Coordinates of C-alpha atoms and ligand atoms in Angstrom, one line a residue:
M241 CA 122.3 53.3 66.0
E242 CA 124.7 55.3 64.1
T243 CA 124.6 55.3 60.3
K244 CA 128.0 55.2 58.5
I245 CA 128.2 55.3 54.8
G246 CA 131.3 55.0 52.7
L247 CA 131.3 55.6 48.9
E248 CA 133.5 54.2 46.1
I249 CA 133.3 56.2 42.9
H250 CA 134.6 55.2 39.5
V251 CA 135.2 58.1 37.2
E252 CA 136.1 57.6 33.5
L253 CA 138.8 60.1 32.5
S254 CA 138.4 61.8 29.2
T255 CA 141.7 61.3 27.4
E256 CA 142.8 61.0 23.8
T257 CA 143.7 57.3 24.2
K258 CA 143.1 54.4 26.6
M259 CA 145.1 53.8 29.7
F260 CA 147.7 51.3 28.4
C261 CA 147.4 51.3 24.6
P262 CA 147.0 53.7 21.8
C263 CA 143.3 52.9 21.1
K264 CA 141.0 56.0 21.1
N265 CA 139.1 56.8 24.2
E266 CA 135.6 57.7 23.0
Y267 CA 132.0 57.0 24.0
G268 CA 129.7 54.9 21.9
G269 CA 130.2 54.2 18.2
E270 CA 130.2 50.8 16.4
P271 CA 131.0 48.2 19.1
N272 CA 134.5 46.5 19.1
T273 CA 136.1 48.9 16.6
R274 CA 138.5 50.6 19.0
I275 CA 140.5 47.6 20.2
C276 CA 144.0 46.2 19.9
P277 CA 146.0 43.2 21.2
V278 CA 146.9 45.2 24.4
C279 CA 143.3 46.0 25.5
M280 CA 142.1 42.6 24.3
G281 CA 144.7 40.9 26.5
E282 CA 146.4 38.9 23.8
P283 CA 149.6 36.9 24.9
G284 CA 152.9 38.7 24.8
I285 CA 151.5 42.2 25.0
L286 CA 153.2 45.1 26.7
P287 CA 151.1 47.9 28.3
S288 CA 152.6 51.4 28.5
P289 CA 151.0 54.0 30.8
N290 CA 149.1 57.0 29.4
F291 CA 150.8 60.1 30.8
E292 CA 147.8 62.3 30.1
A293 CA 145.6 60.1 32.3
V294 CA 148.3 60.2 35.1
K295 CA 148.4 64.0 35.0
K296 CA 144.6 64.2 35.1
A297 CA 144.6 61.9 38.1
V298 CA 147.1 64.1 39.9
K299 CA 144.9 67.1 39.0
V300 CA 141.9 65.5 40.7
G301 CA 144.1 64.5 43.7
I302 CA 145.3 68.1 44.2
A303 CA 141.8 69.6 43.8
L304 CA 140.5 67.1 46.4
N305 CA 143.2 68.1 48.9
S306 CA 144.8 64.7 48.7
K307 CA 148.5 64.0 49.2
I308 CA 150.0 63.1 45.9
N309 CA 152.4 60.1 46.2
R310 CA 155.5 60.6 44.2
F311 CA 156.0 56.9 44.1
S312 CA 153.2 54.3 43.4
I313 CA 152.9 51.0 41.7
F314 CA 150.4 49.3 39.4
T315 CA 149.0 46.0 40.6
R316 CA 147.2 43.1 39.0
K317 CA 143.8 42.3 40.4
N318 CA 143.1 38.7 39.3
Y319 CA 139.5 37.5 38.6
F320 CA 137.7 35.9 35.8
Y321 CA 134.8 37.7 34.2
P322 CA 133.7 38.0 30.5
D323 CA 134.2 41.7 30.5
L324 CA 137.9 41.4 31.5
P325 CA 139.8 39.7 28.6
K326 CA 143.2 39.6 30.4
G327 CA 141.8 37.7 33.4
Y328 CA 143.1 40.6 35.5
Q329 CA 142.6 44.3 35.9
I330 CA 145.5 46.6 36.2
T331 CA 144.8 48.8 39.3
Q332 CA 146.7 50.1 42.3
Y333 CA 146.7 48.2 45.6
G334 CA 148.8 49.1 48.6
T335 CA 150.2 52.3 47.1
S336 CA 147.9 54.8 45.4
I337 CA 148.6 57.8 43.3
A338 CA 146.9 60.0 45.9
E339 CA 146.0 59.5 49.6
G340 CA 143.6 61.2 51.9
G341 CA 141.8 64.4 50.9
S342 CA 138.5 65.9 51.6
V343 CA 135.5 67.6 50.0
N344 CA 133.5 70.3 51.9
I345 CA 129.8 70.0 52.1
K346 CA 127.3 72.1 54.1
S347 CA 127.4 69.9 57.2
G348 CA 131.2 69.5 57.2
S349 CA 133.8 67.5 55.3
V350 CA 133.7 64.2 53.7
Y351 CA 137.2 62.5 54.0
L352 CA 138.8 60.5 51.3
E353 CA 140.9 57.4 51.9
R354 CA 142.6 57.2 48.5
I355 CA 142.5 57.7 44.7
N356 CA 143.7 54.9 42.4
I357 CA 144.3 54.8 38.7
E358 CA 143.0 51.7 37.0
E359 CA 141.5 50.5 33.7
E360 CA 137.9 50.1 32.6
T361 CA 136.4 46.8 31.8
A362 CA 134.3 46.0 28.7
K363 CA 130.7 47.0 28.6
S364 CA 128.2 44.2 29.0
I365 CA 124.9 44.6 27.1
Y366 CA 122.0 42.4 28.2
T367 CA 119.6 41.6 25.5
E368 CA 115.9 40.6 25.8
N369 CA 116.7 37.0 24.8
G370 CA 119.0 36.6 27.8
E371 CA 122.2 37.0 25.8
V372 CA 125.1 39.0 27.0
L373 CA 126.9 41.1 24.4
L374 CA 130.3 42.6 25.0
D375 CA 131.6 45.9 23.7
F376 CA 135.4 46.1 24.2
N377 CA 135.6 49.7 23.1
R378 CA 135.3 50.6 26.7
C379 CA 137.9 48.1 27.9
G380 CA 141.1 49.9 28.9
I381 CA 139.7 53.4 29.3
P382 CA 141.5 55.2 32.2
L383 CA 139.5 55.1 35.4
L384 CA 139.8 56.8 38.7
E385 CA 138.7 54.9 41.8
I386 CA 137.9 57.4 44.6
V387 CA 137.2 55.9 48.0
T388 CA 135.8 57.8 50.9
L389 CA 136.1 56.9 54.6
P390 CA 132.9 55.6 56.1
C391 CA 132.2 59.1 57.5
I392 CA 129.0 60.0 55.7
K393 CA 126.0 60.1 58.0
S394 CA 122.9 60.1 55.8
P395 CA 121.7 59.6 52.2
E396 CA 121.3 63.4 51.9
E397 CA 124.9 63.9 52.8
A398 CA 126.0 61.2 50.3
V399 CA 124.1 62.9 47.5
E400 CA 125.4 66.3 48.4
F401 CA 129.0 65.0 48.5
L402 CA 128.6 63.3 45.1
K403 CA 127.2 66.4 43.5
E404 CA 130.1 68.5 44.8
L405 CA 132.6 65.8 43.8
R406 CA 131.2 65.6 40.3
R407 CA 131.1 69.4 40.0
I408 CA 134.8 69.7 41.0
I409 CA 135.8 67.0 38.5
R410 CA 133.8 68.7 35.7
Y411 CA 135.4 72.1 36.6
L412 CA 138.8 70.4 36.1
G413 CA 137.7 69.3 32.7
V414 CA 139.0 65.8 33.2
S415 CA 135.7 63.9 32.8
E416 CA 132.2 64.7 31.7
C417 CA 131.0 62.6 34.7
D418 CA 127.8 61.7 32.7
M419 CA 126.1 59.1 35.0
E420 CA 123.7 57.9 32.2
K421 CA 126.8 57.0 30.1
G422 CA 128.4 55.3 33.1
M423 CA 131.2 57.8 33.3
F424 CA 130.6 58.4 37.0
R425 CA 129.5 55.2 38.9
V426 CA 128.8 54.8 42.6
D427 CA 129.1 51.9 45.0
S428 CA 128.6 52.1 48.6
N429 CA 128.9 50.4 52.0
V430 CA 126.4 51.0 54.7
S431 CA 126.3 50.1 58.4
V432 CA 124.0 51.1 61.2
S433 CA 125.9 49.2 64.0
K434 CA 129.4 48.1 64.8
E435 CA 128.8 44.6 63.7
G436 CA 127.9 43.9 60.1
R437 CA 127.7 46.1 57.1
A438 CA 126.5 45.6 53.5
E439 CA 127.9 46.7 50.2
L440 CA 125.4 48.3 47.9
K441 CA 125.9 48.2 44.1
N442 CA 124.1 49.3 41.0
L443 CA 123.5 52.9 42.1
N444 CA 123.2 54.3 38.6
S445 CA 121.9 57.8 39.4
L446 CA 121.8 60.2 42.3
K447 CA 118.2 59.2 42.8
A448 CA 119.2 55.6 43.0
V449 CA 122.0 56.5 45.5
Y450 CA 119.5 58.3 47.7
E451 CA 116.7 55.7 47.5
G452 CA 119.0 52.7 47.8
L453 CA 120.8 54.0 50.9
L454 CA 117.5 55.0 52.5
Y455 CA 116.1 51.6 51.9
E456 CA 119.2 49.8 53.1
I457 CA 119.5 51.8 56.3
K458 CA 115.9 51.0 57.1
R459 CA 116.3 47.3 56.3
Q460 CA 119.4 47.0 58.5
K461 CA 117.7 48.7 61.4
E462 CA 114.7 46.4 61.1
V463 CA 117.0 43.3 61.1
I464 CA 118.7 44.5 64.3
E465 CA 115.4 45.4 66.0
K466 CA 114.3 41.8 65.4
G467 CA 117.4 40.7 67.3
E468 CA 119.1 39.3 64.2
K469 CA 122.6 40.0 62.8
I470 CA 123.5 41.9 59.7
R471 CA 125.3 39.6 57.3
R472 CA 128.3 40.9 55.4
E473 CA 127.0 40.7 51.9
T474 CA 126.9 42.6 48.7
R475 CA 123.4 43.8 47.7
L476 CA 122.0 45.1 44.5
W477 CA 119.6 48.1 44.3
D478 CA 116.6 47.3 42.2
E479 CA 115.3 50.5 40.8
F480 CA 112.0 49.1 39.7
K481 CA 111.1 47.1 42.8
K482 CA 112.6 49.8 45.0
E483 CA 114.5 47.3 47.2
T484 CA 117.9 45.9 47.7
R485 CA 118.6 42.2 47.3
V486 CA 121.5 39.9 48.0
M487 CA 124.1 39.5 45.2
R488 CA 126.7 37.5 47.1
V489 CA 127.5 36.8 50.8
K490 CA 130.9 37.3 52.3
E491 CA 131.9 33.6 52.1
E492 CA 131.7 33.7 48.4
E493 CA 133.8 36.8 48.0
L494 CA 136.8 36.5 45.7
D495 CA 140.4 36.4 46.6
Y496 CA 142.0 38.7 44.0
R497 CA 145.6 37.5 44.5
Y498 CA 147.0 40.9 44.0
F499 CA 150.6 41.2 42.9
P500 CA 152.7 44.1 41.4
E501 CA 152.2 44.4 37.6
P502 CA 155.5 43.0 36.2
D503 CA 155.1 44.7 32.8
L504 CA 154.9 48.2 34.2
P505 CA 157.6 50.2 36.1
P506 CA 156.6 52.0 39.3
L507 CA 154.9 55.3 38.7
E508 CA 157.3 58.1 39.7
L509 CA 156.4 61.8 39.6
S510 CA 158.8 64.6 40.1
T511 CA 158.1 67.4 42.5
E512 CA 158.4 69.8 39.5
L513 CA 155.7 68.0 37.6
I514 CA 153.3 68.1 40.6
E515 CA 154.0 71.8 41.1
K516 CA 153.3 72.4 37.4
I517 CA 150.0 70.6 37.6
K518 CA 149.1 72.5 40.7
K519 CA 149.4 75.7 38.7
E520 CA 147.0 74.4 36.1
I521 CA 144.2 73.9 38.5
P522 CA 141.4 76.3 37.5
E523 CA 139.2 78.2 39.9
L524 CA 137.1 75.6 41.7
P525 CA 133.3 76.0 42.3
Y526 CA 133.6 77.0 46.0
Q527 CA 136.3 79.5 45.1
K528 CA 134.3 80.9 42.2
K529 CA 131.3 81.3 44.5
Q530 CA 133.3 83.3 47.0
R531 CA 134.6 85.5 44.3
F532 CA 131.2 86.1 42.9
V533 CA 129.9 87.2 46.3
K534 CA 132.8 89.5 46.9
L535 CA 133.3 91.0 43.5
Y536 CA 129.8 91.2 42.2
F537 CA 128.0 91.7 45.6
L538 CA 125.7 88.7 44.8
D539 CA 123.9 86.9 47.6
E540 CA 125.2 83.4 48.5
K541 CA 122.1 81.7 47.1
D542 CA 122.4 83.3 43.7
A543 CA 126.1 82.8 43.5
E544 CA 125.6 79.1 44.4
I545 CA 123.2 78.7 41.5
L546 CA 125.5 80.5 39.1
V547 CA 128.5 78.4 39.9
S548 CA 126.5 75.1 39.9
E549 CA 128.0 74.4 36.4
K550 CA 131.1 75.9 35.0
E551 CA 129.4 76.6 31.7
L552 CA 126.8 78.7 33.4
A553 CA 129.3 80.6 35.5
D554 CA 131.4 81.4 32.4
Y555 CA 128.3 82.4 30.5
F556 CA 127.3 84.8 33.3
E557 CA 130.7 86.5 33.3
E558 CA 130.6 86.8 29.5
I559 CA 127.3 88.6 29.6
L560 CA 128.8 91.0 32.2
K561 CA 131.6 91.9 29.7
F562 CA 128.9 93.5 27.6
Y563 CA 126.8 95.0 30.4
K564 CA 128.4 95.4 33.8
N565 CA 125.3 95.1 36.0
P566 CA 125.8 91.8 38.0
E567 CA 122.7 92.2 40.1
D568 CA 120.3 92.4 37.1
V569 CA 122.1 90.1 34.8
S570 CA 122.2 87.4 37.6
S571 CA 118.5 87.9 38.2
W572 CA 117.7 87.5 34.5
V573 CA 119.9 84.5 34.1
I574 CA 118.5 82.7 37.2
T575 CA 114.8 83.5 36.9
E576 CA 114.4 83.8 33.2
L577 CA 117.0 81.8 31.4
L578 CA 117.0 78.9 33.8
A579 CA 113.3 78.6 33.4
Y580 CA 114.0 77.2 29.9
T581 CA 116.9 74.8 30.6
E582 CA 119.3 73.1 32.9
P583 CA 122.3 75.0 34.1
E584 CA 124.7 72.9 32.0
N585 CA 122.8 73.6 28.8
T586 CA 122.3 77.3 28.9
R587 CA 124.5 77.9 25.9
K588 CA 122.5 75.4 23.9
L589 CA 119.6 77.9 24.0
G590 CA 121.5 79.6 21.2
L591 CA 121.5 83.1 22.8
S592 CA 124.8 85.0 22.6
A593 CA 126.1 86.8 25.7
S594 CA 126.0 90.1 24.0
E595 CA 122.3 89.7 23.1
I596 CA 121.3 88.8 26.6
A597 CA 123.3 91.8 27.8
Q598 CA 121.4 94.0 25.4
L599 CA 118.1 92.7 26.6
V600 CA 118.8 93.4 30.3
K601 CA 120.1 96.8 29.4
S602 CA 117.1 97.7 27.3
V603 CA 114.8 96.8 30.2
N604 CA 116.9 98.7 32.7
E605 CA 116.9 101.8 30.5
N606 CA 113.1 101.5 30.1
K607 CA 113.3 101.0 26.4
I608 CA 111.2 98.0 26.8
T609 CA 109.2 96.7 29.8
R610 CA 110.3 93.7 31.8
N611 CA 107.3 91.7 30.5
I612 CA 108.1 92.5 26.9
G613 CA 111.7 91.6 27.6
K614 CA 110.4 88.2 28.8
E615 CA 108.3 87.8 25.7
I616 CA 111.3 88.6 23.5
L617 CA 113.4 86.0 25.3
K618 CA 110.7 83.4 24.7
R619 CA 110.3 84.3 21.1
S620 CA 114.0 84.4 20.5
I621 CA 114.4 80.9 21.9
S622 CA 111.4 79.3 20.2
E623 CA 111.6 81.1 16.8
K624 CA 115.4 81.5 16.7
I625 CA 115.1 85.3 16.0
P626 CA 118.0 87.3 17.3
I627 CA 117.1 89.3 20.4
S628 CA 118.4 92.5 18.9
E629 CA 116.0 92.3 16.0
L630 CA 113.1 91.7 18.4
I631 CA 114.1 94.6 20.6
K632 CA 114.3 97.0 17.6
K633 CA 110.7 96.0 16.6
E634 CA 109.4 96.5 20.2
E635 CA 111.1 99.8 20.7
K636 CA 109.3 101.1 17.7
S637 CA 106.0 100.0 19.1
I638 CA 106.5 101.5 22.5
I639 CA 104.1 104.3 23.2
K640 CA 106.2 107.4 23.6
G641 CA 103.5 110.2 23.3
D642 CA 101.9 111.4 26.6
D643 CA 98.3 111.5 25.1
I644 CA 97.7 107.8 24.8
I645 CA 99.2 107.1 28.2
E646 CA 97.2 110.0 29.7
S647 CA 93.9 108.6 28.5
A648 CA 94.7 105.2 30.0
V649 CA 95.6 106.9 33.3
K650 CA 92.3 108.8 33.2
E651 CA 90.4 105.5 32.8
V652 CA 92.3 103.8 35.6
I653 CA 91.7 106.7 38.0
E654 CA 88.0 106.7 37.1
E655 CA 87.7 103.0 37.6
N656 CA 89.4 103.0 41.0
P657 CA 88.0 105.8 43.1
D658 CA 88.6 104.0 46.3
V659 CA 92.3 103.5 45.6
V660 CA 92.7 107.1 44.6
E661 CA 91.1 108.1 47.9
K662 CA 93.6 106.0 49.8
Y663 CA 96.4 107.8 48.0
I664 CA 95.0 111.2 48.9
K665 CA 94.7 110.1 52.5
G666 CA 98.4 109.4 52.5
K667 CA 98.7 105.7 51.5
K668 CA 101.4 106.5 48.8
G669 CA 102.1 102.8 48.4
V670 CA 99.0 102.3 46.2
L671 CA 100.7 104.2 43.4
G672 CA 102.3 100.9 42.3
F673 CA 98.9 99.4 41.9
L674 CA 97.7 102.3 39.7
I675 CA 100.9 102.1 37.6
G676 CA 100.3 98.3 37.2
Q677 CA 96.7 98.8 36.1
T678 CA 97.7 101.5 33.5
M679 CA 100.5 99.3 32.2
K680 CA 98.0 96.5 31.8
K681 CA 95.7 98.7 29.7
L682 CA 98.6 99.7 27.5
K683 CA 99.6 96.0 27.2
G684 CA 103.0 96.8 28.7
R685 CA 104.0 99.1 25.8
A686 CA 104.9 102.1 27.9
D687 CA 107.7 103.2 30.2
P688 CA 106.4 102.6 33.7
K689 CA 108.4 105.6 35.0
Q690 CA 106.6 107.8 32.5
V691 CA 103.3 106.3 33.5
G692 CA 104.1 106.9 37.2
K693 CA 104.9 110.6 36.5
L694 CA 101.6 111.1 34.6
I695 CA 99.6 109.4 37.3
L696 CA 101.2 111.7 39.9
K697 CA 100.4 114.7 37.8
K698 CA 96.8 113.6 37.5
L699 CA 96.4 112.8 41.2
E700 CA 97.8 116.2 42.2
K701 CA 95.2 117.8 40.0
N702 CA 92.5 115.7 41.6
S703 CA 93.4 116.5 45.2
Ligands
ZN1054 ZN1 143.8 49.0 22.7
MN1055 MN1 137.8 49.6 40.9

C-alpha cells in the first residue's frame, strides 16, 4: 500500500486593505467594525481587486518556482453558509494566478498544482450555549489557496513541507502565517490505495497535521485489510479524542456552479511587472543557509538553526557587524540565547546586537570567563540590566594578581596527587582537569589561561 498525501493550504495575506473593498485588513479587534456593503455582500455592490494582494501572490508564486500566469480570471464559487454573506466566494477556478512549482525538503521535492487568489469568509465563533456568532471583520481578507500534488509520502514529510512553506512565506513578508490565529490553515487528502481517499479537515496546528494524517493512514489500512472499501468522504480531526470522524460523504458534496465573476475584469499582468516583483524577492531561507555556510564557515546544522527564522538570521548578522567572529557568535546565539526563547522571539529578549557582541568578545579576550558570561546573560534578561554594565562590574572583580590564583593552584595540586602523578608520567591531558578545579575554587573569577600557566609553572617545580 502506497500512501499519498496532498495538501491544500490557505494563507491570509497581510495587506493594508481587504481583497475587494477598502476595509482594513487587521486581526482581532471589536467584531464587525471593519465592514462595508462590498464585504457584506449587499445588492448592487462592485468589487475592485486589491493590487497589493495580487503583487504579494505573484511574489509567493515566484518564490515557490511556479509559473506566473499573465492572464487569469476570478470565478464565483456558489454555496450557502452563514459565514459567506454574498452566497458565493470570489476565487479562481480553471485559471490560477500561478501554476506548478515546488518546495525542496530533505527527501526531495513537493510539487505544487496551483496557487489561487480568493477571499476569506467571516469568522464563526461557537459559544458554550450552542450559539454561533459571526465576525465579519475577517470576511474579504485576501487569501492564497496553495494546492500540492498528492506526492507527499508520510506525515513527517507533510510537516517538513509545511514548515518550509511557512518559512518561505514569512521570509517574503507577505503573511505572518500564525496558525493559532488561523492565518495559515491546512486541509489534506489521504489515500493508501488506488481506490478511495478521504479528505481531512480541521488540522489547526502542525501537531494536528501529523497526528491526524498518522491516524487516517492507519484507519484506511485497517479498512482495506478487513476487505472493505474506503469511502470518499470528508473527515474531521478531533484533537481531543485523537481520531477522525465523518463530516460528509461524497454523495452529499456540493455542486458549486462555478462561473466567471461578471463584476471583475480578467487579471492581466505585464511581463515588466512580473520582472519587477522578481527583483524584490529577498534572499530565501535555503539561499541564506548556503551563504552562511560559505561565507561564515558555519556547519550545516548551525546554519540551519540560524536561518530557521528571518528574525534570528538578521539578528545574528547584526551581532557580527559589531564583532566579526561567526563561529563564537553562532555558538552563543544557538546554545545560550535560544535556551531562553524561540527563534522568532530572540529580539524580544531585549538585548541589543552590540551588547551580545561585547559579551562574546569579552569572553574570548578572557576578560570574563564563559560561565560568568552566561550569568551575565541570565541577569541581563531577567533583571533588564544592560550587559555592558554587568561586564564592567565583573571585570573589576576578576582576580588579576598571581598570588590568589597561586594559592588556589597549590591547594588543587595538594588535593590531587594522583592526577599530578599522571601528568608527570606524560598524560598531559589532565591539565584541563586541574585548570577546571582551580577555576572552581576561584568561583570562575580568573582567566583560565593565566591559571593554566601558573599550574604548569608549579608542576615543573614539582617534577
Ligand atoms: Zn469591506
Ligand atoms: Mn479555498
